[in-house]
Short mmCIF file of C-alpha atoms in Angstrom, two decimals:
data_model
loop_
_atom_site.label_atom_id
_atom_site.label_comp_id
_atom_site.label_asym_id
_atom_site.label_seq_id
_atom_site.Cartn_x
_atom_site.Cartn_y
_atom_site.Cartn_z
CA MET A 21 46.66 -12.98 -13.33
CA ILE A 22 45.37 -10.40 -15.40
CA TRP A 23 41.52 -11.10 -14.59
CA ILE A 24 42.39 -11.12 -10.82
CA ILE A 25 44.06 -8.18 -11.67
CA ALA A 26 40.94 -7.04 -13.16
CA ALA A 27 38.24 -8.38 -10.30
CA LEU A 28 40.30 -6.14 -7.88
CA LEU A 29 40.15 -3.38 -9.80
CA LEU A 30 36.07 -3.84 -10.10
CA PHE A 31 35.65 -4.57 -6.41
CA ILE A 32 37.95 -1.47 -5.69
CA LEU A 33 35.76 0.76 -7.95
CA GLN A 34 32.82 -0.51 -6.54
CA ILE A 35 33.35 0.27 -2.80
CA ALA A 36 34.86 3.78 -4.42
CA PHE A 37 31.47 4.06 -6.01
CA VAL A 38 29.96 3.10 -2.45
CA ILE A 39 32.04 5.81 -0.27
CA PHE A 40 31.37 8.86 -2.45
CA PHE A 41 27.64 8.48 -2.91
CA GLU A 42 27.29 7.52 1.06
CA TYR A 43 30.37 9.77 2.68
CA GLN A 44 27.58 11.70 4.67
CA ARG A 45 26.27 8.63 6.45
CA PRO A 46 29.18 6.91 7.89
CA SER A 47 26.97 4.33 9.40
CA LYS A 48 24.93 2.87 6.21
CA ALA A 49 28.26 2.71 3.93
CA ILE A 50 30.11 1.01 6.37
CA VAL A 51 27.34 -1.83 6.32
CA TRP A 52 27.35 -1.21 1.59
CA LEU A 53 30.77 -1.91 2.42
CA ILE A 54 30.32 -5.15 4.23
CA VAL A 55 27.80 -6.22 2.13
CA LEU A 56 30.20 -6.05 -0.84
CA HIS A 57 32.25 -7.95 0.93
CA LEU A 58 30.23 -10.92 1.74
CA ILE A 59 28.45 -10.61 -1.93
CA PRO A 60 30.74 -8.66 -4.29
CA VAL A 61 28.81 -7.82 -7.80
CA ILE A 62 25.02 -8.93 -6.22
CA GLY A 63 25.89 -6.59 -3.28
CA PHE A 64 27.12 -3.67 -5.81
CA LEU A 65 23.65 -4.63 -7.68
CA LEU A 66 21.73 -4.36 -4.04
CA TYR A 67 22.93 -0.93 -4.04
CA VAL A 68 22.68 0.31 -7.40
CA PHE A 69 18.66 -0.61 -7.60
CA VAL A 70 18.22 -0.48 -3.93
CA ALA A 71 20.03 1.89 -2.14
CA LYS A 72 21.01 4.92 -3.93
CA GLU A 73 20.15 8.42 -2.57
CA TYR A 74 16.03 9.53 -3.19
CA MET A 75 15.31 11.22 -6.42
CA CYS A 76 12.93 13.72 -6.56
CA PHE A 77 9.46 13.88 -8.32
CA PRO A 78 9.38 16.15 -11.69
CA ALA A 79 9.48 19.69 -10.53
CA LEU A 80 5.99 21.33 -11.27
CA SER A 81 5.43 23.66 -14.04
CA GLN A 82 5.12 27.19 -12.76
CA LYS A 83 1.71 27.10 -13.27
CA GLU A 84 1.40 24.65 -11.29
CA SER A 85 3.69 25.80 -8.44
CA SER A 86 1.94 28.92 -9.09
CA GLN A 87 -1.50 27.58 -8.36
CA TRP A 88 -0.20 25.42 -5.98
CA ASN A 89 1.37 27.83 -3.58
CA ARG A 90 -1.03 29.80 -3.33
CA ILE A 91 -3.65 27.03 -2.03
CA LYS A 92 -1.35 26.47 0.56
CA ALA A 93 -0.70 29.67 1.53
CA ASP A 94 -4.26 30.45 1.55
CA LEU A 95 -5.09 28.09 3.56
CA ILE A 96 -1.85 28.24 6.31
CA GLU A 97 -2.59 31.95 6.46
CA ARG A 98 -6.83 30.37 7.68
CA CYS A 99 -5.41 27.53 10.50
CA ARG A 100 -3.17 30.12 11.52
CA GLN A 101 -6.01 32.94 12.66
CA ARG A 102 -7.63 29.99 13.55
CA VAL A 103 -5.20 29.63 16.46
CA LEU A 104 -4.62 33.42 17.18
CA ASN A 105 -8.56 33.11 17.52
CA ASN A 106 -9.50 30.10 19.71
CA THR A 107 -6.15 29.65 21.69
CA HIS A 108 -3.01 32.02 24.18
CA GLU A 109 -0.46 31.64 21.56
CA GLU A 110 1.67 30.88 25.32
CA THR A 111 -1.05 27.36 25.66
CA VAL A 112 0.58 25.62 22.11
CA CYS A 113 3.90 24.65 23.18
CA HIS A 114 5.41 25.73 27.04
CA ASP A 115 9.62 25.12 25.41
CA ASP A 116 10.28 28.24 23.36
CA GLN A 117 13.38 26.10 21.85
CA LEU A 118 10.92 22.77 20.41
CA HIS A 119 7.81 25.35 19.07
CA ALA A 120 10.47 27.30 16.76
CA LEU A 121 11.60 23.85 14.95
CA LEU A 122 7.58 22.67 15.15
CA SER A 123 6.35 25.88 13.97
CA GLY A 124 9.09 25.83 10.75
CA PHE A 125 9.26 21.89 10.63
CA SER A 126 6.49 20.91 8.57
CA ALA A 127 4.21 22.98 5.74
CA ALA A 128 1.66 22.18 8.09
CA PRO A 129 0.85 24.72 10.92
CA ILE A 130 -0.43 23.41 14.13
CA THR A 131 -3.97 23.74 13.77
CA ALA A 132 -6.91 24.86 16.15
CA CYS A 133 -10.82 23.79 16.44
CA ASN A 134 -9.91 20.07 16.61
CA GLU A 135 -11.94 16.79 17.32
CA THR A 136 -9.89 13.47 18.08
CA THR A 137 -11.34 9.99 18.98
CA VAL A 138 -8.26 7.34 19.81
CA PHE A 139 -9.12 4.08 18.85
CA SER A 140 -6.66 0.97 20.28
CA GLU A 141 -7.90 -1.55 17.86
CA GLY A 142 -8.83 -2.21 14.82
CA GLU A 143 -12.56 -3.21 14.72
CA SER A 144 -14.02 0.22 16.23
CA ALA A 145 -11.44 1.92 13.60
CA PHE A 146 -13.05 0.29 10.48
CA GLU A 147 -16.42 0.64 11.41
CA ALA A 148 -16.23 4.20 12.21
CA MET A 149 -13.79 4.98 8.37
CA LEU A 150 -16.88 2.32 6.87
CA SER A 151 -19.74 4.40 8.30
CA SER A 152 -17.98 8.17 7.36
CA ILE A 153 -17.39 6.37 3.62
CA ALA A 154 -21.03 5.56 3.77
CA ALA A 155 -22.44 8.61 4.73
CA SER A 156 -20.50 10.57 2.61
CA GLU A 157 -21.83 13.81 -0.27
CA HIS A 158 -19.28 14.80 -2.52
CA HIS A 159 -15.71 12.78 -2.29
CA ILE A 160 -13.67 10.17 -0.71
CA HIS A 161 -10.00 9.20 -0.63
CA VAL A 162 -8.55 5.95 0.87
CA GLU A 163 -4.73 5.68 0.99
CA PHE A 164 -2.92 2.90 2.85
CA TYR A 165 0.70 1.13 2.77
CA ILE A 166 -1.68 -2.45 2.86
CA ILE A 167 -4.66 -3.44 1.09
CA ARG A 168 -5.77 -7.54 0.68
CA ASP A 169 -8.15 -8.53 -1.12
CA ASP A 170 -10.03 -10.43 1.88
CA ARG A 171 -13.21 -10.08 3.88
CA LEU A 172 -12.15 -6.52 4.86
CA GLY A 173 -10.87 -5.64 1.54
CA THR A 174 -13.92 -6.68 0.27
CA ARG A 175 -15.99 -4.86 2.42
CA PHE A 176 -13.99 -1.59 1.34
CA GLU A 177 -14.19 -2.67 -2.09
CA GLN A 178 -17.99 -3.04 -2.16
CA LEU A 179 -18.47 0.21 -0.58
CA LEU A 180 -16.25 2.54 -2.40
CA ILE A 181 -17.95 1.07 -5.93
CA ARG A 182 -21.79 1.82 -4.61
CA LYS A 183 -20.57 5.49 -3.98
CA ALA A 184 -18.40 5.62 -7.47
CA GLN A 185 -21.98 4.75 -8.80
CA GLU A 186 -23.58 7.23 -6.56
CA GLY A 187 -21.84 9.40 -8.32
CA LEU A 188 -19.08 10.44 -5.52
CA HIS A 189 -15.47 11.35 -6.32
CA VAL A 190 -13.53 8.04 -5.29
CA ARG A 191 -9.90 8.31 -5.35
CA LEU A 192 -8.01 5.15 -3.90
CA LEU A 193 -3.70 5.08 -3.50
CA PHE A 194 -2.15 2.26 -2.92
CA ASP A 195 1.85 1.44 -1.84
CA GLY A 196 3.37 -1.16 -4.95
CA ILE A 197 4.90 -3.20 -2.48
CA GLY A 198 3.40 -3.45 0.29
CA SER A 199 -0.15 -4.25 -2.24
CA ARG A 200 2.21 -6.54 -4.21
CA ARG A 201 -0.53 -9.55 -3.54
CA LEU A 202 -3.53 -7.18 -4.40
CA GLY A 203 -4.98 -8.55 -7.49
CA LYS A 204 -6.03 -6.92 -11.26
CA ALA A 205 -9.46 -8.32 -10.58
CA TYR A 206 -9.36 -6.45 -7.44
CA LEU A 207 -8.59 -3.03 -8.81
CA LYS A 208 -10.32 -3.85 -12.23
CA LYS A 209 -13.73 -4.09 -9.99
CA LEU A 210 -12.85 -0.70 -8.85
CA ARG A 211 -12.21 0.62 -11.75
CA ASN A 212 -14.76 -0.21 -14.24
CA ALA A 213 -17.11 1.23 -11.37
CA GLY A 214 -15.82 4.59 -12.19
CA VAL A 215 -12.97 4.44 -8.61
CA GLU A 216 -9.66 6.48 -9.57
CA ALA A 217 -7.05 4.28 -8.58
CA GLY A 218 -3.64 4.86 -8.61
CA CYS A 219 -0.63 2.96 -7.67
CA PHE A 220 2.47 4.76 -5.46
CA PHE A 221 5.96 3.67 -7.03
CA PRO A 222 4.66 0.33 -8.67
CA LEU A 223 7.17 -2.84 -8.09
CA LEU A 224 8.86 -2.96 -11.41
CA PRO A 225 9.36 0.28 -12.41
CA SER A 226 10.73 1.42 -8.91
CA PHE A 227 13.38 -1.08 -9.85
CA MET A 228 14.10 0.11 -12.98
CA ASN A 229 14.15 3.85 -11.07
CA LYS A 230 15.72 2.80 -7.93
CA ARG A 231 13.30 3.64 -6.17
CA LEU A 232 12.55 0.40 -4.32
CA ASN A 233 13.72 1.15 -1.34
CA TYR A 234 11.03 4.68 -1.05
CA ARG A 235 7.35 3.19 0.19
CA ASN A 236 4.74 4.58 0.87
CA HIS A 237 3.86 4.17 4.21
CA ARG A 238 0.66 6.03 5.15
CA LYS A 239 -2.54 5.41 5.96
CA ILE A 240 -4.79 8.05 5.27
CA VAL A 241 -8.73 8.84 5.06
CA VAL A 242 -10.91 11.68 4.18
CA VAL A 243 -14.54 12.23 3.52
CA ASP A 244 -15.82 14.93 2.03
CA GLY A 245 -12.57 17.25 3.57
CA LYS A 246 -14.47 17.31 6.50
CA SER A 247 -13.12 14.28 8.04
CA GLY A 248 -9.89 12.16 8.21
CA TYR A 249 -8.61 9.20 9.85
CA PHE A 250 -5.02 7.99 9.87
CA GLY A 251 -2.86 5.92 12.61
CA GLY A 252 -1.21 2.31 12.37
CA LEU A 253 -3.56 -0.05 10.31
CA ASN A 254 -3.96 -0.99 7.15
CA ILE A 255 -6.70 -2.79 4.91
CA GLY A 256 -6.48 -6.70 6.18
CA ASP A 257 -7.94 -9.19 8.39
CA GLU A 258 -4.82 -9.45 9.95
CA TYR A 259 -5.33 -5.92 11.35
CA LEU A 260 -8.62 -7.36 13.45
CA GLY A 261 -6.74 -9.81 15.52
CA LYS A 262 -7.30 -13.22 12.38
CA ASP A 263 -4.20 -14.07 11.92
CA PRO A 264 -3.67 -17.17 13.49
CA LYS A 265 0.18 -16.60 13.86
CA PHE A 266 -0.56 -12.84 16.05
CA GLY A 267 -3.86 -13.83 17.20
CA TYR A 268 -5.19 -9.88 19.17
CA TRP A 269 -3.52 -6.76 16.92
CA ARG A 270 -2.82 -3.85 19.44
CA ASP A 271 -2.87 -0.84 16.88
CA THR A 272 -3.52 3.17 17.31
CA HIS A 273 -5.55 4.61 15.04
CA PHE A 274 -6.94 8.10 14.78
CA SER A 275 -10.29 10.02 13.13
CA ILE A 276 -10.20 13.34 13.91
CA LYS A 277 -12.16 16.50 12.91
CA GLY A 278 -11.34 20.16 12.39
CA ASP A 279 -8.66 21.95 10.35
CA ALA A 280 -5.97 19.10 10.81
CA VAL A 281 -8.31 17.50 8.18
CA ILE A 282 -7.09 19.66 5.68
CA TRP A 283 -3.45 18.61 5.76
CA LEU A 284 -4.71 14.78 5.69
CA GLN A 285 -6.18 15.91 2.58
CA ASP A 286 -2.89 17.51 0.93
CA ALA A 287 -1.10 14.57 2.03
CA PHE A 288 -3.41 12.92 0.19
CA LEU A 289 -3.51 15.58 -2.82
CA THR A 290 0.37 15.65 -2.98
CA ASP A 291 1.04 11.73 -3.61
CA TRP A 292 -2.37 11.83 -6.12
CA HIS A 293 -0.39 14.20 -8.40
CA ARG A 294 3.28 12.42 -7.74
CA VAL A 295 1.50 9.26 -8.96
CA THR A 296 -1.00 10.71 -11.08
CA GLY A 297 -0.09 13.83 -12.64
CA GLU A 298 -3.04 15.56 -11.94
CA ILE A 299 -3.66 18.64 -9.31
CA ILE A 300 -6.17 19.01 -7.77
CA THR A 301 -6.83 22.48 -6.84
CA ASP A 302 -11.19 23.05 -6.63
CA PRO A 303 -12.39 24.24 -2.92
CA LEU A 304 -14.75 22.18 -2.17
CA TYR A 305 -11.79 19.45 -1.58
CA TYR A 306 -11.03 22.43 1.40
CA PRO A 307 -14.20 23.25 3.08
CA ILE A 308 -14.22 25.84 5.97
CA GLN A 309 -14.04 22.55 9.04
CA GLU A 310 -16.82 23.21 11.95
CA CYS A 311 -15.50 24.73 15.32
CA ARG A 312 -16.40 21.18 17.20
CA GLY A 313 -13.37 20.55 19.08
CA LYS A 314 -11.07 23.27 20.92
CA GLU A 315 -8.03 20.81 20.88
CA LEU A 316 -4.41 21.72 19.15
CA VAL A 317 -2.96 19.42 16.35
CA GLN A 318 -0.39 19.38 14.18
CA VAL A 319 -0.64 17.19 11.16
CA VAL A 320 3.63 16.46 10.05
CA LYS A 321 4.40 15.13 6.62
CA SER A 322 7.32 13.01 6.00
CA GLY A 323 9.51 10.98 3.43
CA PRO A 324 12.76 10.99 2.15
CA ASP A 325 12.83 14.43 1.18
CA GLU A 326 11.45 16.05 4.52
CA PRO A 327 12.74 13.68 7.20
CA ILE A 328 11.00 13.10 10.61
CA LEU A 329 14.70 12.23 12.37
CA GLU A 330 15.28 15.62 14.07
CA LEU A 331 11.48 15.99 15.07
CA ILE A 332 12.04 12.76 16.99
CA PHE A 333 15.39 13.86 18.73
CA SER A 334 13.55 16.90 19.43
CA LEU A 335 11.24 15.21 21.57
CA ILE A 336 13.18 12.79 23.25
CA VAL A 337 16.53 15.62 24.53
CA ARG A 338 13.34 17.91 25.63
CA ALA A 339 11.82 16.29 27.68
CA LYS A 340 11.99 16.67 31.59
CA LYS A 341 9.71 13.79 33.14
CA ARG A 342 8.70 11.41 30.79
CA ILE A 343 9.60 9.32 27.31
CA TRP A 344 6.86 6.69 26.53
CA ILE A 345 6.88 5.00 23.06
CA GLU A 346 5.13 1.93 21.59
CA THR A 347 6.76 0.54 18.69
CA PRO A 348 6.60 -2.36 16.36
CA TYR A 349 10.44 -1.96 15.27
CA PHE A 350 13.00 -0.47 17.28
CA ILE A 351 15.93 0.01 15.07
CA LEU A 352 17.81 3.44 16.28
CA GLU A 353 19.83 6.09 14.47
CA PRO A 354 22.96 6.89 16.65
CA GLY A 355 22.03 10.13 17.09
CA VAL A 356 18.12 8.81 18.75
CA LEU A 357 20.15 6.23 20.19
CA LEU A 358 23.00 8.43 22.67
CA ALA A 359 19.61 11.00 22.57
CA LEU A 360 17.56 8.23 24.86
CA LYS A 361 20.52 6.66 26.78
CA THR A 362 21.18 10.97 27.40
CA ALA A 363 17.29 10.71 28.88
CA ALA A 364 17.63 7.73 31.02
CA LEU A 365 21.06 8.39 32.70
CA SER A 366 19.62 11.97 33.45
CA GLY A 367 16.68 10.72 35.39
CA VAL A 368 13.80 11.04 32.67
CA ASP A 369 11.67 7.47 32.97
CA VAL A 370 11.93 6.19 29.65
CA ARG A 371 10.30 3.33 28.57
CA VAL A 372 9.64 1.29 25.25
CA ILE A 373 7.10 -1.80 24.59
CA ILE A 374 8.05 -3.53 21.50
CA PRO A 375 6.49 -6.97 20.29
CA GLY A 376 6.97 -9.79 22.33
CA VAL A 377 6.46 -12.51 19.15
CA PRO A 378 8.27 -10.75 16.34
CA ASP A 379 6.60 -10.97 12.35
CA LYS A 380 10.29 -10.40 10.69
CA ASN A 381 13.18 -12.47 13.02
CA LEU A 382 16.60 -10.57 11.38
CA VAL A 383 14.65 -6.94 12.54
CA TYR A 384 14.03 -8.19 16.18
CA THR A 385 17.38 -9.69 16.46
CA ALA A 386 18.71 -5.98 16.15
CA THR A 387 15.85 -4.78 18.41
CA LEU A 388 17.20 -6.99 20.97
CA SER A 389 20.99 -6.05 20.30
CA TYR A 390 19.63 -1.91 20.80
CA VAL A 391 17.42 -3.65 24.28
CA GLN A 392 20.18 -4.77 25.62
CA GLU A 393 22.42 -1.44 25.13
CA LEU A 394 19.70 0.73 26.37
CA LEU A 395 18.72 -1.46 29.86
CA ARG A 396 22.61 -0.44 30.49
CA ALA A 397 22.04 3.29 30.56
CA GLY A 398 18.51 2.97 32.49
CA VAL A 399 15.59 2.65 29.95
CA ARG A 400 12.82 0.09 30.81
CA PHE A 401 11.90 -2.58 28.30
CA TYR A 402 8.85 -4.17 27.85
CA SER A 403 7.57 -7.13 25.46
CA TYR A 404 4.06 -7.49 24.54
CA GLN A 405 2.11 -10.31 25.59
CA LYS A 406 -1.35 -10.69 24.61
CA GLY A 407 -0.46 -10.66 20.77
CA PHE A 408 0.94 -8.63 18.43
CA ILE A 409 1.75 -4.53 19.34
CA HIS A 410 1.88 -1.70 16.28
CA ALA A 411 1.07 1.00 17.38
CA LYS A 412 3.64 4.25 17.45
CA VAL A 413 3.33 6.24 19.73
CA ILE A 414 5.56 8.52 21.60
CA ILE A 415 4.93 10.42 24.54
CA SER A 416 7.03 13.09 25.45
CA ASP A 417 5.74 14.66 28.62
CA ASP A 418 2.77 16.58 27.79
CA LEU A 419 3.21 16.13 24.15
CA ALA A 420 2.33 12.85 21.70
CA PHE A 421 3.52 11.66 18.55
CA SER A 422 1.58 9.11 16.72
CA GLY A 423 0.46 7.35 13.71
CA SER A 424 1.99 5.32 10.51
CA ALA A 425 5.75 5.94 11.27
CA ASN A 426 8.16 3.26 13.55
CA MET A 427 11.04 4.12 15.70
CA ASP A 428 13.31 2.43 13.17
CA ILE A 429 15.74 4.62 10.28
CA ARG A 430 13.45 3.31 8.04
CA SER A 431 10.69 5.81 8.96
CA PHE A 432 13.15 8.43 10.35
CA CYS A 433 14.39 8.85 6.36
CA SER A 434 13.36 6.52 3.63
CA GLN A 435 8.97 5.80 4.25
CA PHE A 436 6.52 8.15 3.67
CA GLU A 437 4.89 8.88 6.37
CA ILE A 438 1.84 10.68 8.49
CA ASN A 439 1.98 11.25 12.08
CA ALA A 440 0.52 13.88 13.77
CA LEU A 441 1.54 16.24 16.80
CA PHE A 442 -1.02 16.39 19.74
CA TYR A 443 -0.86 19.38 22.29
CA ASP A 444 -4.34 18.29 24.12
CA GLY A 445 -4.64 16.88 27.70
CA THR A 446 -6.87 14.52 26.58
CA VAL A 447 -5.74 12.73 23.85
CA VAL A 448 -2.01 12.90 25.57
CA ASP A 449 -3.87 11.37 28.29
CA ARG A 450 -5.74 8.81 26.90
CA LEU A 451 -3.28 7.88 24.82
CA MET A 452 -1.28 7.34 28.50
CA GLN A 453 -3.73 5.45 29.71
CA ASP A 454 -3.09 2.55 27.26
CA PHE A 455 0.81 2.28 27.43
CA TYR A 456 -0.09 1.96 31.37
CA ARG A 457 -2.88 -0.67 29.92
CA ASP A 458 -0.31 -2.44 27.33
CA ARG A 459 2.24 -2.16 30.22
CA GLY A 460 0.17 -4.73 32.54
CA ASP A 461 -0.27 -6.66 29.12
CA SER A 462 3.51 -7.27 28.78
CA LYS A 463 6.81 -8.92 30.27
CA GLU A 464 9.61 -6.81 31.52
CA ILE A 465 12.15 -7.30 29.84
CA LEU A 466 15.68 -7.90 32.19
CA GLN A 467 19.25 -7.43 31.86
CA SER A 468 19.30 -11.17 32.42
CA LYS A 469 17.79 -12.37 29.66
CA PHE A 470 20.98 -11.86 27.36
CA GLU A 471 23.43 -12.98 30.50
CA ASN A 472 22.85 -16.53 29.53
CA GLN A 473 23.25 -16.36 24.93
CA SER A 474 24.75 -19.11 23.16
CA GLY A 475 28.00 -17.76 21.39
CA PHE A 476 25.62 -18.30 18.01
CA GLN A 477 23.03 -16.34 19.33
CA LYS A 478 25.19 -13.82 20.14
CA LEU A 479 26.99 -14.18 16.14
CA THR A 480 23.40 -13.24 15.03
CA SER A 481 22.85 -10.26 17.07
CA VAL A 482 26.30 -8.87 16.19
CA PHE A 483 25.24 -9.86 12.15
CA ALA A 484 22.03 -8.59 12.71
CA ARG A 485 23.23 -4.94 14.22
CA LEU A 486 25.31 -4.28 11.73
CA LEU A 487 22.97 -4.37 9.03
CA SER A 488 20.04 -2.53 10.71
CA PRO A 489 20.75 0.42 9.25
CA LEU A 490 19.76 -1.16 5.93
CA PHE A 491 15.88 -1.89 7.80
#
C-alpha cells in the first residue's frame, strides 16, 4: 500500500513539474502529460533531458560584449547608409506595420547592393560552392547541419585541406546530431591539415546539459567575407539525388554577393564563438562589399532565443493576394494554423506543396492531419511526385522568405536557422516560377483522400497530431 501511495505521489510530482515549466505553452504541456501517462518514468526522463526550456549560452564578458556590440553597430550603420544611398525608403516595404516588424525583428538590417543566384537542385549549387572555395584567398567558413563522409563529403574535405595547406584560415562547424555519423577519421584529416573544426552541441554533452532538442540547422558557406551561400542543402550524396529511396532531390539554395554576406558572416562567427569561445574581430572578415547588384535582402538569424514565429505569422496575415508555401515538413503552431485558415477564408490564394514520399512516417501522418483540416478552409495542397521536395519557401504577395527553416514548430522555436527575406521582384519571380514548375510535378490532394480512411489510419492520425508539438 505504501509503495502505491509513493508511486502516486511521484506521478503527481512529475505532472506538477511539467505544468510548472510548460504553463505558457499549453499545447506542448498537454502532449507531455499524455507521454507521462503512457510511460510515466521514462516519459519524465525524456522531458528532463530533451524538452527543458533552452538555456542560453554564457554571457560575454564586459570587454567581449563591448567589442562585439561595437562591430555590429558599425556594420548596421554601414548597411543603413547603403540602403539610403541606393534605394528610396518607400521601395523597401509597402506595408508600414510589416516594415516596422521587419526593421526591429533581427539584429541584421535590410541590406542593399545584393546580387542573388537561386539554385533549384544540388549539383549546380555544390559546384558553385566548390568553385568559390577553390578561388578563395583569405578565409573559408563552412557550417552545415549534416556532413556525410561520402563522395560529395570527400570533395569538400579534400578541397578544404588543400586551402588550409595553402595558408588560408579554414573553419568548419557541424551539428552534433545531424552529423552524428561523421567519423573521427574524416575530422582528423581536416584538423591535421590545419582546418579548425568545431561541433555544435555534441551528442553526449547535449544530453547531459539538457540541450539535445536544440539543434543547429543552418547551412552557411562564406568565402573571403565577399560571397555567401545558404539554403536547404546539406553535404551528402542524397542531396545530389543519389538516394535510391527518394531519387531526384528538389531543393532551394542561394548564392549571394553584397551587404547581405556580412550577416551570413555574423551568423557563422556567432556560432563559432558559441562552440570555441573565440571572438573574431579582424576587419578583414567584414570587408566593404562591392555594390554589384540592386537587390534588397534581409538575412534573418533565428533560434530558441530568437524565434521566427512572429515573422512567419506576419507574412501570412499581411498577404492580400497569395501565400504559396513549399516545405518538406508541415507541422503548425496554433496561431499559424489559424492565420492560414483565416487567409484562405478571406479569399487569399493559399497553396502548399509537400512531399509525395515521406522521409519520416509519423511526421508525415501528422502533416496530413493539418492538410485535412486546412482543405476544409479552402487551402489547396499538392504532393510532389518527381522525387523528394526539400525546398523551404514562403511567398507572401511580393515578398519571399527562404532558407533553412521548415514550416514546423521545431524551426519556428527550437532550432538555429538562417533565412532571408527577399524584396526584389527578380528573385521573387524566380521562386514563383519554381513553384509553378513544382506544382506541375505534383498531384493535388483532394478531400476525398481522407473520406475512406480505416479506423486504424484515423487513430494513427490522431496520435501523430497529438505528438506533433514535439516534432
